Amino acid sequence: MENKVVLSGTRPTGALHYGNYFGAVENWVRLQNEYDCYFFVADWHALTTGYEDTSNYKNNISEVVMDLYACGLDIDKCHIFLQSSIKEHAELNLLFSMITPLSWLERCPTYKDMLAQLSDKNIKTHGFLGYPCLQAADILIYKADFVPVGEDQLPHIELTREIARRFNFLYDEVFPEPAPLLTKAKVLPGLDGRKMSKSYGNTIAIKDRGDELNKKIMSMVTDPGRIKKTDPGNPDICSVFAFHKVFNEEEVPSINEYCRAGTIGCVECKRNLLKKVTEYMKPIHERREYIENHPELVREIINKGNEAAKTRTMETMKKVRTAMKIDW
Ligand code: TRP
Ligand code: SF4
């Protein structure tokens, strides 16, 4: 397993939240012990939908790196790098764009979905349509064996495999076909009960602690049918209960019972949750505070990861140019 390569990326849209942690990063922290892992901040990808306003661009990259560090990624065990530092991604994207039929991009389900969802943004751009091609370059340039992703990203991995096959068929066997690593993500709802998402403003950030965390947990939506403490509640429609399932498994049966019987109040239930979340997150919050007090570490982390990424991508690009006979 040691030399199998794992690669994944995250967009720097700001500080990471619990959805990012339980959906992806928690798994990355495990994977770094088993594989040769490359994790990167996909800042060029963030431009595909956010090119109009780049004022938070640099700050968002720092936030993400601090979060990855806080969550337990260890630069002695994995490589953490910045996409835009490794220009080879752009070169391979360009070459792939020559061999990728437009129809493959147009029929990509995420393309139509996001166009509809982000109808307020002008994303009828070359870059946005071609984003899965860039993602294929991100993955194949490391000759990754496995790509841990959420279900929403599966079409992109499939497209990556198709592009690999097409390249290998047209020129030479350069790229292995990567496989997705689907993780059973623990799903946490947002504070308001909808899916946790930055665009809904209902997230808890990994870095939230103290008063900030207190305020957010105490404002969570519970069973709206419960008015008095003695009203029987339905934990199945309560976000606080969904959180207990992740942070306080032990007490889930009793909370379930007391809630239905109307013998615990929601305020008490939330206070209990706050305590459990605080305990669970303690090591992460301590590391977050440490790196906030040592901001020079952010650059050190990226520089070290960039070096490894650079070495590996230069090697692949040499093979690519030779295979395509553009090594004049
Ligand atoms: N498209 C991914 C997302 O939006 C981010 C990403 C870019 C990625 N390149 C990747 C993920 C390569 C895995 C592998 O979340
Ligand atoms: Fe939710 Fe707890 Fe209130 Fe029940 S008692 S509705 S589980 S907060």
XYZ file of C-alpha atoms and ligand atoms in Angstrom:
351
model
C 0.000 0.000 0.000
C 2.884 2.300 0.850
C 3.528 3.393 -2.693
C -0.063 3.622 -3.897
C -0.796 7.258 -4.548
C -3.819 9.103 -3.198
C -4.739 12.562 -4.405
C -7.504 14.943 -3.481
C -8.183 18.643 -3.482
C -10.393 21.195 -1.824
C -11.499 24.588 -3.049
C -10.435 27.519 -0.914
C -13.810 29.144 -0.407
C -12.870 30.217 3.131
C -12.438 28.467 6.444
C -13.501 24.817 6.290
C -16.619 23.724 8.136
C -17.905 20.546 9.782
C -19.336 19.368 6.456
C -15.846 19.508 4.941
C -14.328 17.816 7.972
C -16.697 14.877 8.304
C -17.211 14.620 4.548
C -13.563 14.608 3.527
C -10.721 15.837 5.697
C -11.254 13.399 8.562
C -10.747 10.639 6.004
C -7.638 12.294 4.548
C -6.075 12.287 8.009
C -6.545 8.521 8.126
C -5.293 7.983 4.582
C -1.990 9.777 5.189
C -0.923 6.808 7.319
C -1.607 4.264 4.595
C -0.708 5.828 1.252
C 1.571 8.290 -0.450
C -0.859 11.207 -0.217
C -1.047 14.455 -2.135
C -3.615 16.947 -0.865
C -3.945 20.297 -2.503
C -5.691 23.616 -2.280
C -7.531 23.915 -5.599
C -7.251 27.664 -5.990
C -7.568 27.661 -9.781
C -10.789 25.691 -9.388
C -12.127 28.374 -7.073
C -11.668 30.823 -9.957
C -13.990 28.858 -12.234
C -16.993 30.120 -10.283
C -15.431 32.992 -8.347
C -13.262 34.869 -10.822
C -15.111 38.165 -10.440
C -14.125 38.828 -6.862
C -10.679 37.649 -5.797
C -10.322 40.006 -2.833
C -10.358 37.132 -0.305
C -8.303 34.810 -2.448
C -5.040 34.849 -0.473
C -6.722 34.884 2.885
C -8.916 31.917 1.965
C -5.880 29.855 0.991
C -4.288 30.528 4.401
C -7.497 29.634 6.187
C -7.695 26.288 4.425
C -4.057 25.431 5.077
C -4.497 26.307 8.751
C -7.561 24.081 8.900
C -5.818 21.157 7.218
C -2.996 21.472 9.720
C -5.429 21.776 12.611
C -7.325 18.668 11.535
C -4.148 16.639 11.754
C -2.574 16.493 8.327
C 1.129 16.104 9.017
C 3.725 17.267 6.495
C 5.991 14.397 7.532
C 3.280 11.992 6.360
C 1.695 13.700 3.353
C 2.223 16.462 0.822
C 0.087 19.586 1.081
C 0.494 21.912 -1.865
C -1.077 24.773 -3.759
C -2.421 24.097 -7.239
C -1.396 27.452 -8.731
C 2.212 26.909 -7.606
C 2.520 23.892 -9.876
C 2.269 25.275 -13.399
C 2.531 21.762 -14.851
C -1.168 21.311 -14.022
C -1.909 24.096 -16.492
C 0.266 22.571 -19.183
C -1.378 19.181 -18.890
C -4.804 20.830 -18.821
C -3.953 22.538 -22.105
C -2.829 19.296 -23.716
C -5.885 17.423 -22.435
C -8.127 20.179 -23.774
C -6.923 19.239 -27.271
C -8.078 15.643 -26.976
C -11.247 16.082 -24.931
C -14.408 16.192 -27.051
C -16.693 19.090 -26.159
C -19.602 16.677 -25.816
C -17.895 14.960 -22.844
C -17.821 18.281 -21.008
C -21.293 19.410 -22.031
C -22.943 16.212 -20.894
C -21.242 16.278 -17.503
C -24.158 16.397 -15.020
C -22.394 18.801 -12.667
C -22.097 21.293 -15.501
C -25.807 21.709 -16.093
C -26.589 21.512 -12.380
C -24.212 24.259 -11.436
C -25.208 26.489 -14.341
C -28.783 26.320 -13.089
C -27.841 26.663 -9.417
C -25.520 29.610 -9.927
C -27.755 31.396 -12.421
C -26.886 34.735 -10.798
C -23.240 34.316 -11.802
C -21.839 34.676 -15.271
C -20.167 31.308 -15.561
C -20.829 30.616 -19.211
C -17.081 30.617 -19.628
C -14.477 28.438 -21.255
C -12.881 27.835 -17.860
C -16.063 26.694 -16.199
C -17.007 24.283 -18.983
C -13.457 22.931 -19.018
C -13.107 22.552 -15.272
C -13.393 18.720 -15.296
C -10.539 18.665 -17.799
C -8.382 20.630 -15.346
C -9.450 18.243 -12.605
C -8.361 15.314 -14.794
C -4.968 16.987 -15.160
C -4.752 17.495 -11.360
C -5.290 13.797 -10.828
C -3.440 12.178 -13.709
C -0.321 14.314 -13.400
C 0.358 12.481 -10.097
C -0.599 9.134 -11.634
C -2.930 8.796 -8.690
C -4.320 5.352 -7.900
C -7.120 6.568 -5.644
C -9.094 9.774 -5.384
C -11.134 10.207 -2.204
C -14.192 12.248 -3.163
C -17.836 12.709 -2.374
C -20.532 11.233 -4.547
C -21.046 14.560 -6.349
C -17.551 14.261 -7.831
C -17.980 10.800 -9.366
C -18.761 12.082 -12.871
C -15.447 13.963 -12.806
C -13.508 10.840 -11.893
C -15.224 8.951 -14.683
C -14.290 11.696 -17.125
C -10.725 11.573 -15.825
C -10.613 7.861 -16.618
C -11.953 8.513 -20.106
C -9.337 11.162 -20.763
C -6.601 8.812 -19.491
C -7.799 6.075 -21.852
C -7.969 8.451 -24.772
C -4.467 9.760 -24.155
C -3.040 6.248 -23.763
C -4.801 5.140 -26.957
C -3.683 8.130 -29.041
C -0.043 8.268 -27.890
C 1.425 5.894 -25.361
C 0.521 4.194 -22.077
C 1.360 7.000 -19.675
C -1.588 7.189 -17.292
C -3.084 4.592 -14.950
C -6.850 4.925 -14.490
C -7.579 6.263 -11.012
C -10.367 4.823 -8.873
C -12.617 6.895 -6.635
C -12.467 6.196 -2.908
C -15.979 6.755 -1.704
C -16.238 7.273 2.025
C -19.354 6.823 4.039
C -19.413 10.417 5.123
C -21.144 11.238 8.367
C -23.717 13.755 7.314
C -24.300 16.730 9.546
C -27.107 19.151 8.787
C -26.556 22.887 9.021
C -27.691 25.002 11.972
C -31.077 25.517 10.309
C -31.634 21.860 9.421
C -30.842 22.241 5.717
C -27.676 20.784 4.204
C -24.634 22.480 5.746
C -23.316 24.839 3.107
C -21.432 28.067 2.998
C -23.996 29.563 0.633
C -26.782 29.032 3.197
C -24.795 30.705 5.995
C -25.644 27.776 8.283
C -22.198 26.324 8.932
C -20.040 25.739 11.958
C -16.441 26.376 10.997
C -13.796 23.970 12.227
C -12.058 26.958 13.819
C -15.160 28.169 15.703
C -14.573 27.873 19.423
C -15.496 29.613 22.674
C -18.311 32.160 22.370
C -18.622 31.684 18.638
C -19.260 27.957 19.002
C -21.555 28.508 21.974
C -23.671 31.009 20.040
C -23.999 28.744 17.035
C -24.934 25.603 18.923
C -27.438 27.413 21.116
C -29.096 28.848 17.987
C -29.588 25.466 16.293
C -33.031 24.561 15.035
C -34.754 21.793 17.015
C -38.127 20.102 16.594
C -40.294 23.164 15.814
C -43.341 21.416 17.303
C -41.803 21.559 20.761
C -42.794 24.638 22.662
C -42.761 23.589 26.287
C -40.197 21.236 27.776
C -42.945 18.699 28.484
C -44.072 18.534 24.830
C -43.024 15.207 23.352
C -40.347 15.831 20.724
C -39.270 14.146 17.517
C -35.473 13.893 17.484
C -35.486 12.620 13.900
C -36.232 16.105 12.598
C -33.850 17.891 14.979
C -30.349 19.027 13.943
C -29.144 18.931 17.550
C -29.948 15.233 17.625
C -28.108 14.660 14.349
C -25.055 16.266 15.970
C -25.365 14.070 19.067
C -25.127 11.059 16.741
C -21.669 12.198 15.678
C -20.265 13.812 18.820
C -22.051 11.943 21.591
C -22.937 8.484 20.351
C -23.102 7.065 23.835
C -26.055 9.147 24.931
C -28.057 8.884 21.708
C -30.465 6.203 23.011
C -31.226 8.097 26.212
C -31.638 11.471 24.485
C -33.952 9.806 21.996
C -36.041 8.412 24.825
C -36.152 11.568 26.997
C -36.909 13.795 24.027
C -39.865 11.663 22.968
C -41.093 11.516 26.539
C -40.763 15.272 26.979
C -38.457 14.971 29.954
C -35.479 16.968 28.709
C -35.534 20.502 27.455
C -33.871 21.634 24.255
C -31.677 24.163 26.039
C -30.286 21.471 28.302
C -29.845 19.159 25.317
C -27.888 21.855 23.464
C -25.695 22.640 26.482
C -24.824 18.979 26.668
C -24.004 18.972 22.953
C -21.804 22.043 23.313
C -19.799 20.243 25.986
C -19.362 17.161 23.809
C -18.413 19.119 20.677
C -15.904 21.143 22.688
C -14.285 17.955 24.009
C -14.247 16.279 20.599
C -12.733 19.304 18.867
C -10.228 20.151 21.608
C -7.073 18.807 19.913
C -8.110 20.370 16.613
C -8.792 23.740 18.231
C -5.458 23.612 20.033
C -3.598 23.032 16.783
C -5.655 25.774 15.109
C -4.636 28.215 17.821
C -1.009 27.153 17.523
C -0.813 27.820 13.790
C -2.722 31.090 14.143
C 0.060 32.155 16.488
C 2.728 30.887 14.066
C 1.496 32.141 10.691
C 4.902 31.550 9.085
C 4.070 27.830 9.252
C 1.493 28.212 6.474
C 4.161 29.060 3.944
C 6.481 26.341 5.248
C 3.781 23.727 4.794
C 2.996 24.814 1.251
C 6.632 25.193 0.232
C 7.462 21.686 1.386
C 4.465 20.147 -0.363
C 5.097 22.156 -3.513
C 8.580 20.724 -3.787
C 7.334 17.142 -3.769
C 4.520 18.014 -6.177
C 6.921 19.765 -8.499
C 9.268 16.761 -8.652
C 6.476 14.339 -9.410
C 4.710 16.495 -12.003
C 7.944 17.327 -13.854
C 8.576 13.628 -14.261
C 5.102 12.960 -15.626
C 5.218 15.918 -17.998
C 8.478 14.673 -19.471
C 6.759 11.390 -20.321
C 3.727 13.213 -21.679
C 5.799 15.407 -23.981
C 7.791 12.443 -25.202
C 4.644 10.387 -25.831
C 3.118 13.272 -27.792
C 6.396 13.995 -29.559
C 6.299 17.617 -28.495
C 9.675 17.413 -26.788
C 11.510 19.277 -29.503
N -13.631 19.565 -7.935
C -13.366 19.384 -6.525
C -14.433 20.119 -5.727
O -15.059 21.010 -6.248
C -12.006 19.888 -6.151
C -10.942 19.243 -6.950
C -10.220 19.825 -7.925
C -10.482 17.903 -6.813
N -9.326 18.953 -8.427
C -9.454 17.758 -7.793
C -10.841 16.825 -6.017
C -8.797 16.556 -7.971
C -10.170 15.620 -6.206
C -9.157 15.489 -7.166
O -14.605 19.803 -4.571
Fe -33.702 18.130 19.695
Fe -32.746 17.572 22.098
Fe -34.802 19.279 21.790
Fe -35.156 16.692 21.380
S -34.612 17.649 23.320
S -35.895 18.355 20.062
S -33.186 16.087 20.495
S -32.731 19.563 21.099
